[in-house]
N, CA and C of each residue as an Amber inpcrd file, in Angstrom:
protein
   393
   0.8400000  -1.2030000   0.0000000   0.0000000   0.0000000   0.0000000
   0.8710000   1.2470000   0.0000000   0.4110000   2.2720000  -0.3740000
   1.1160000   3.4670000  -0.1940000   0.6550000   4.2610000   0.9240000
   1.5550000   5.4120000   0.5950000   1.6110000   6.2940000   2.4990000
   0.3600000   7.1740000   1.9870000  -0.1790000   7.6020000   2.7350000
  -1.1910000   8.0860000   3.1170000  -1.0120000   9.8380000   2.8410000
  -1.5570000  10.6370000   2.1170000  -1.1800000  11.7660000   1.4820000
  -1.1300000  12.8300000   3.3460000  -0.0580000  13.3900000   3.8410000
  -0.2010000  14.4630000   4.8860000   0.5320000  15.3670000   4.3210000
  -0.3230000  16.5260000   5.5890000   0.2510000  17.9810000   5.2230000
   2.6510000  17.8700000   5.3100000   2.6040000  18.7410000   4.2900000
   3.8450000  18.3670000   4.3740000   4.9110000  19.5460000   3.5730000
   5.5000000  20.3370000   4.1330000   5.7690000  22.3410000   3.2540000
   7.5110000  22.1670000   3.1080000   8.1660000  22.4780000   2.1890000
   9.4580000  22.7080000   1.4390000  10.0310000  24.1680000   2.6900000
  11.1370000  23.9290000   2.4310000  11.7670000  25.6540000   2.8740000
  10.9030000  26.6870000   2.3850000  10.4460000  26.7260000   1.2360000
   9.5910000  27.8770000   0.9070000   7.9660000  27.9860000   1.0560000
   7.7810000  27.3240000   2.4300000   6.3630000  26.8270000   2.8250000
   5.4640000  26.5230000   1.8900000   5.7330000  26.1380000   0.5050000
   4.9910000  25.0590000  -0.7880000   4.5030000  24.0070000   0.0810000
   3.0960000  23.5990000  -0.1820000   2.9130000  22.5180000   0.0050000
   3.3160000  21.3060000  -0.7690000   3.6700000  20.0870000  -0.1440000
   4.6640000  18.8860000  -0.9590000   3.9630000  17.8060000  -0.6790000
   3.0920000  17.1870000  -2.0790000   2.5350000  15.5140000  -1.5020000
   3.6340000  14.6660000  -1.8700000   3.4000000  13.9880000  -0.5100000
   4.4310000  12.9950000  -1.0390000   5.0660000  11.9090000  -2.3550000
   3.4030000  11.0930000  -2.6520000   3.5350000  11.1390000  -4.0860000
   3.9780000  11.1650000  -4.9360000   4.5630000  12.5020000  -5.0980000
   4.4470000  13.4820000  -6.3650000   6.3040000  12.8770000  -6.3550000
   6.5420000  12.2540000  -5.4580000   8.4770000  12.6530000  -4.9800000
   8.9530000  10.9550000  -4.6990000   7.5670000  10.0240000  -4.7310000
   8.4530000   8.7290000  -4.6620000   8.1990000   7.9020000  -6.1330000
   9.6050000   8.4800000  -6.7640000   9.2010000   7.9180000  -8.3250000
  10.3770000   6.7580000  -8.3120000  11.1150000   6.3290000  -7.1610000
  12.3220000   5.4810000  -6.9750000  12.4860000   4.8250000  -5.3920000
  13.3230000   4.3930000  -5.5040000  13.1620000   3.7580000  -4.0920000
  13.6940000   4.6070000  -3.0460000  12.9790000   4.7250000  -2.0380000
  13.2780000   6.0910000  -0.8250000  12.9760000   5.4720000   0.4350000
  13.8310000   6.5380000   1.1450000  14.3320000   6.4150000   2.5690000
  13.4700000   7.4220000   3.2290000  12.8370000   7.1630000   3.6570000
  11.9110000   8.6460000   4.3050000  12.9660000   8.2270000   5.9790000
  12.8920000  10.0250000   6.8580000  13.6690000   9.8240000   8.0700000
  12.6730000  10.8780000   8.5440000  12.9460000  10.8060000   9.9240000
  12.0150000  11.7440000  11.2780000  13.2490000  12.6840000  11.9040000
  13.5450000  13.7740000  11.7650000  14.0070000  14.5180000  12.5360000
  13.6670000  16.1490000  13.5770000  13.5550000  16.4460000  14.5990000
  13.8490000  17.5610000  15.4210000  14.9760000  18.0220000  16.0970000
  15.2740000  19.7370000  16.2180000  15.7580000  20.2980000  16.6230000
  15.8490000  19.6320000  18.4400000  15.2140000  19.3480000  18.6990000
  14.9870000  19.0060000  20.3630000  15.4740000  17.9040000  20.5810000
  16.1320000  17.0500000  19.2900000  17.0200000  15.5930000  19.6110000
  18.1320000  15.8070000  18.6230000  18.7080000  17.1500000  19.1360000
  19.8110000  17.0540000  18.0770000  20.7420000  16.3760000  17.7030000
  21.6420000  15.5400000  18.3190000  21.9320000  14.5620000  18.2040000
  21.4850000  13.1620000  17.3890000  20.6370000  13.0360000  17.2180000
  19.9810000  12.4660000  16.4340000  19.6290000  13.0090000  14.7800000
  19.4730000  14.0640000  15.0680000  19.1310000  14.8950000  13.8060000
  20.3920000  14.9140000  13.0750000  21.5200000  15.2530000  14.1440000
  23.3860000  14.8250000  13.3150000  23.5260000  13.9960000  12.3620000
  23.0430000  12.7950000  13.8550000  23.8490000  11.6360000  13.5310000
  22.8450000  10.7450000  12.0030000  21.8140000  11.2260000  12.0350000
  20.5860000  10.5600000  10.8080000  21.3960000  11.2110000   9.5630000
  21.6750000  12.6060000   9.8410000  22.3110000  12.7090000   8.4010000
  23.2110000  12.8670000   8.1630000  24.3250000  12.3430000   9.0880000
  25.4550000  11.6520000   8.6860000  25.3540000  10.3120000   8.4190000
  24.6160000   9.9130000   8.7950000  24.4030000   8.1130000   8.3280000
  23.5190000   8.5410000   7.0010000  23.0590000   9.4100000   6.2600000
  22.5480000   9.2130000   5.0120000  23.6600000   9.7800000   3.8300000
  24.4770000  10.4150000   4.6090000  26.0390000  11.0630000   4.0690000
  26.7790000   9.4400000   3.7000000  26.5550000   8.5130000   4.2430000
  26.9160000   7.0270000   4.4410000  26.4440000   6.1740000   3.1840000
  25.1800000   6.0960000   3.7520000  23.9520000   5.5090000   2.6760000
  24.1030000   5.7800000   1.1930000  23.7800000   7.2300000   1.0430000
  24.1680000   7.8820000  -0.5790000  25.2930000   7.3890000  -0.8690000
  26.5950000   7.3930000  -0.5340000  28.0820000   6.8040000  -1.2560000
  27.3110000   5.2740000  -2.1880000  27.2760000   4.5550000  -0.6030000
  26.9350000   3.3910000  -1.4490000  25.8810000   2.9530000  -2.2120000
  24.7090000   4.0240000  -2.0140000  23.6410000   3.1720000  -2.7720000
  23.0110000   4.9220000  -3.3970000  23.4440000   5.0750000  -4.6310000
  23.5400000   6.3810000  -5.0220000  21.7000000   6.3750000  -6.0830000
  21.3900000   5.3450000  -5.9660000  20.0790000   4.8870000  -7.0200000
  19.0250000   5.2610000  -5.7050000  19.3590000   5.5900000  -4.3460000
  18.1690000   5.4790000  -3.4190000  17.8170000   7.2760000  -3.0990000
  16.8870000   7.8930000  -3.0970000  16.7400000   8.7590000  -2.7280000
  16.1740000   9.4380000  -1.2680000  16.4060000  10.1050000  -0.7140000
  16.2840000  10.3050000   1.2950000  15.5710000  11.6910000   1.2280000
  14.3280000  11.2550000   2.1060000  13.7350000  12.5830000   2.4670000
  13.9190000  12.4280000   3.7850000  14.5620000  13.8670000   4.3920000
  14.0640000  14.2840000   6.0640000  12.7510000  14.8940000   6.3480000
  11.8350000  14.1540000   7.0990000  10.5890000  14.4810000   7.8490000
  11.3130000  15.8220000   9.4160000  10.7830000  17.1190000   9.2260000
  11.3230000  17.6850000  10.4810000   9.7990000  17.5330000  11.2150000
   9.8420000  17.0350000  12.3670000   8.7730000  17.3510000  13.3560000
   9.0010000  17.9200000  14.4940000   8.1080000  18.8990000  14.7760000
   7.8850000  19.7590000  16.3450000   8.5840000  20.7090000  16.2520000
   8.9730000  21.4500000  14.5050000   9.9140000  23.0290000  14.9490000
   8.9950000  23.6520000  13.9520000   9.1680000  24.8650000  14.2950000
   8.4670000  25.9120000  13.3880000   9.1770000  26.1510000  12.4650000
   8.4530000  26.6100000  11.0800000   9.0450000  26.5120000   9.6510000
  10.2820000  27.8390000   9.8700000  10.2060000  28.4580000  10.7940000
  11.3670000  29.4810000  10.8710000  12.5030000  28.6840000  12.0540000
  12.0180000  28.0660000  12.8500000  13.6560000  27.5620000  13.3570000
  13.8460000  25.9700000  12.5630000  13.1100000  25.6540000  11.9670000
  13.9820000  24.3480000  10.9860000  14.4780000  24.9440000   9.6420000
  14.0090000  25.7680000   9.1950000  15.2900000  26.5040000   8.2760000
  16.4670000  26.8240000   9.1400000  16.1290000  27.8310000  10.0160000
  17.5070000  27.8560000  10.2770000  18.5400000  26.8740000  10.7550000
  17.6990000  25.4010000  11.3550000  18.8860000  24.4220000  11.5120000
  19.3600000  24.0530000  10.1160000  18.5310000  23.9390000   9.2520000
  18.9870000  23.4190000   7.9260000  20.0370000  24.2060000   7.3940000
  20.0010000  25.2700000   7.5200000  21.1780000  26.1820000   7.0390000
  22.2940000  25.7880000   8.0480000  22.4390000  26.2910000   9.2300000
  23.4710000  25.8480000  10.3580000  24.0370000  24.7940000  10.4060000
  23.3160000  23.8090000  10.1710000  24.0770000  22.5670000  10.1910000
  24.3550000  21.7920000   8.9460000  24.2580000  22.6230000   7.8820000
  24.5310000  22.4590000   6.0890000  23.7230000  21.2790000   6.0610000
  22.3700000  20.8430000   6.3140000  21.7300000  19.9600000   6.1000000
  21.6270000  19.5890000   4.6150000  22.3940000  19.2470000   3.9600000
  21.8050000  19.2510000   1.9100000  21.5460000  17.9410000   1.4240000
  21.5970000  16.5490000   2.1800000  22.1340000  15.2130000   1.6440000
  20.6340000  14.4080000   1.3430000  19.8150000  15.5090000   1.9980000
  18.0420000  15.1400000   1.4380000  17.1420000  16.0990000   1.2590000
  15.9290000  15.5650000   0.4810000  14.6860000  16.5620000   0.2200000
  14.2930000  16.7620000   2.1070000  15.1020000  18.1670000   2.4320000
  14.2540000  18.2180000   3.7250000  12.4440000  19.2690000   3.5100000
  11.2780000  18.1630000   4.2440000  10.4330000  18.6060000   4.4070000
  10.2850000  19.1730000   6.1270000   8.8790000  19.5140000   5.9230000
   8.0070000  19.6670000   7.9590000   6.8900000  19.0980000   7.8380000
   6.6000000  18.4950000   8.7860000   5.1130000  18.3520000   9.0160000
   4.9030000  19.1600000   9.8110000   3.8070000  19.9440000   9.3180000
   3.4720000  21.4210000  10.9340000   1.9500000  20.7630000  11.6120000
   1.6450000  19.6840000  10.8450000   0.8480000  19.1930000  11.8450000
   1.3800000  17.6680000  12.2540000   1.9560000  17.6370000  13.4990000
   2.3640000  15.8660000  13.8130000   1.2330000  15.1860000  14.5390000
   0.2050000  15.9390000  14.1410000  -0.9760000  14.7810000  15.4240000
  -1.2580000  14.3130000  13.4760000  -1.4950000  14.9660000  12.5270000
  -2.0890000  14.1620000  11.4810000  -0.9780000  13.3060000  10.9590000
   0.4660000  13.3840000  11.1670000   1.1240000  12.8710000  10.7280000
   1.1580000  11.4400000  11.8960000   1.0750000  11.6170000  13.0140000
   1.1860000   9.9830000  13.7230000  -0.0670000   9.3550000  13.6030000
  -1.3380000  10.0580000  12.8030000  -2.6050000   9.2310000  13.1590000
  -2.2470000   8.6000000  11.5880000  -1.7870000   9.1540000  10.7050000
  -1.7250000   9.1110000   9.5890000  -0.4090000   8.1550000   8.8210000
   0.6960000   8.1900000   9.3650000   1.3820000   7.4610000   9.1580000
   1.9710000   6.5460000  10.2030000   1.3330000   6.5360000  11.7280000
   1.4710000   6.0660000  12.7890000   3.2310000   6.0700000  13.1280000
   3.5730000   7.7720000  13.0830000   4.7720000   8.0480000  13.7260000
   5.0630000   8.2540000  14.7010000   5.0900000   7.9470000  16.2720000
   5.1800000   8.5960000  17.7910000   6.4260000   8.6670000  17.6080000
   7.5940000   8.4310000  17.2850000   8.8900000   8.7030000  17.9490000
   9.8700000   8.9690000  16.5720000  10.8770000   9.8560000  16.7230000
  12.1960000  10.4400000  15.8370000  12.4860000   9.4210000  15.0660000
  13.0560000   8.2270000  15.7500000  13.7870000   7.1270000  15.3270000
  13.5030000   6.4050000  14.1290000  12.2310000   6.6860000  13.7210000
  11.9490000   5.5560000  12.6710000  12.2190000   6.0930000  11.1880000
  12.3250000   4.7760000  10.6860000  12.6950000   5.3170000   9.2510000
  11.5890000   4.4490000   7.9610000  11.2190000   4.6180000   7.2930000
   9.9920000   4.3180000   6.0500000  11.3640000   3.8210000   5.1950000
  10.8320000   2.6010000   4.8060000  11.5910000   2.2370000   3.5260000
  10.5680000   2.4690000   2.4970000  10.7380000   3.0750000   1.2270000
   9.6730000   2.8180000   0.1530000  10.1550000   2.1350000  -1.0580000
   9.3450000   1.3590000  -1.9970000   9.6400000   1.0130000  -3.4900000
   9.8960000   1.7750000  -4.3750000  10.1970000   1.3710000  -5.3960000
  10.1810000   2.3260000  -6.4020000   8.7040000   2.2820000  -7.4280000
   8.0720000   1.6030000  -7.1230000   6.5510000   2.0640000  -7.3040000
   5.5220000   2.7100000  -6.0950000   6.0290000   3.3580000  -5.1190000
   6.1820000   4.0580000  -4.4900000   4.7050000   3.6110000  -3.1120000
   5.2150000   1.7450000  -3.1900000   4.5770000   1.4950000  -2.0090000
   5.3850000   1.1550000  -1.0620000   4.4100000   0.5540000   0.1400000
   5.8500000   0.6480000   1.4910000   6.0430000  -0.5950000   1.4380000
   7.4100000  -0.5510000   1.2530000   8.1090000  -1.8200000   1.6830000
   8.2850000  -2.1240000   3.5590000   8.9810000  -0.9850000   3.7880000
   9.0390000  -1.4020000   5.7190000   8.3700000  -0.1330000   6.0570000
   7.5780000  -0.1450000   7.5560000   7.2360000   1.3400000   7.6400000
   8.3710000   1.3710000   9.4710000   8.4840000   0.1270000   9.5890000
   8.9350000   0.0160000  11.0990000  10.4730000   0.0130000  11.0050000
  11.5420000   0.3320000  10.6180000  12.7750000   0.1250000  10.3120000
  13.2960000   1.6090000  11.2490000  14.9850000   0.8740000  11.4860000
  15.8890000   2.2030000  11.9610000  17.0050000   2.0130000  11.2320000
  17.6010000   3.2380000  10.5390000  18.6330000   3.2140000   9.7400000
  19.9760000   2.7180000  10.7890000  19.8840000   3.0670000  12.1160000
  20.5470000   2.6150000  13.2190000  20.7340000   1.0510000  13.3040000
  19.9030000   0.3310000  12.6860000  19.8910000  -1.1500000  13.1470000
  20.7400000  -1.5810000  12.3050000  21.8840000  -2.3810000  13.1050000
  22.5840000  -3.2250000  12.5400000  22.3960000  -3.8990000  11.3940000
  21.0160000  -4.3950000  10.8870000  20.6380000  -4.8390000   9.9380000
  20.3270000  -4.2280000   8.7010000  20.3340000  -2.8550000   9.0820000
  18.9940000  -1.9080000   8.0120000  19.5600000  -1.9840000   6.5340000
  20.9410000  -2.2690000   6.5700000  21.3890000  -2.0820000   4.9640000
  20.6540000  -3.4890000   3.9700000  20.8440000  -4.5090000   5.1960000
  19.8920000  -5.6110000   3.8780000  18.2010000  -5.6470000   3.2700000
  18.2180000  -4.4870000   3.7550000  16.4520000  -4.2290000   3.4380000
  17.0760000  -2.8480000   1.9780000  18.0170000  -2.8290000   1.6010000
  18.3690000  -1.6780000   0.7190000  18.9790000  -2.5450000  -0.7570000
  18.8980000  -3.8340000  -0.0780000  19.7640000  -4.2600000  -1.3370000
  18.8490000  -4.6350000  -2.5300000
């Protein structure tokens, strides 16, 4: 099945269906300013990912910052290694794609249904779900 269309705005507060952006196989990721560390370390592990698997494409999900302080992390911390989006609403985004926590990562197809929705790019395992 595919993901479920949510609100979802570019740096230039455009609205973005998802859709429209999984024409290949993708990595969707969850990041906030309030787990920075995490927010690092996700896109340095997609700084990782891209070398070796240059056919996969990575969107960052930002949740819980306002479209004016997740630009500015995106700039500050040269975020460039994915399509970063926001969800400015996360209650439609966890009823909707059943996200409660940062950590998780969406594997998608390249006919742009879900292959895993429960995966962590963190898990020891996650690269054999890429091959």
């Amino acid at each position: 099945s595919a993901l479920p269309d949510v609100t979802l705005v570019d740096v230039n507060k455009k609205q973005v269906k998802i859709k429209d952006l999984l024409k290949q196989k993708t990595i969707i990721y969850f990041w906030t300013k309030q787990a920075e560390s995490h927010a690092i370390y996700s896109h340095k592990k997609v700084d990782e990912l891209k070398a070796k698997y240059p056919d996969i494409q990575f969107i960052a999900v930002n949740i819980h910052n306002s479209q004016e302080d997740w630009t500015k992390e995106i700039k500050e911390k040269n975020f460039t290694n994915s399509i970063e989006l926001r969800a400015p609403d996360f209650e439609e985004l966890k009823n909707k794609w059943v996200i409660n926590k940062v950590y998780r990562t969406i594997l998608i197809n390249k006919n742009g249904s879900i292959n895993n929705a429960f995966l962590s790019m963190f898990d020891a395992n996650f690269e054999r779900y890429l091959k």
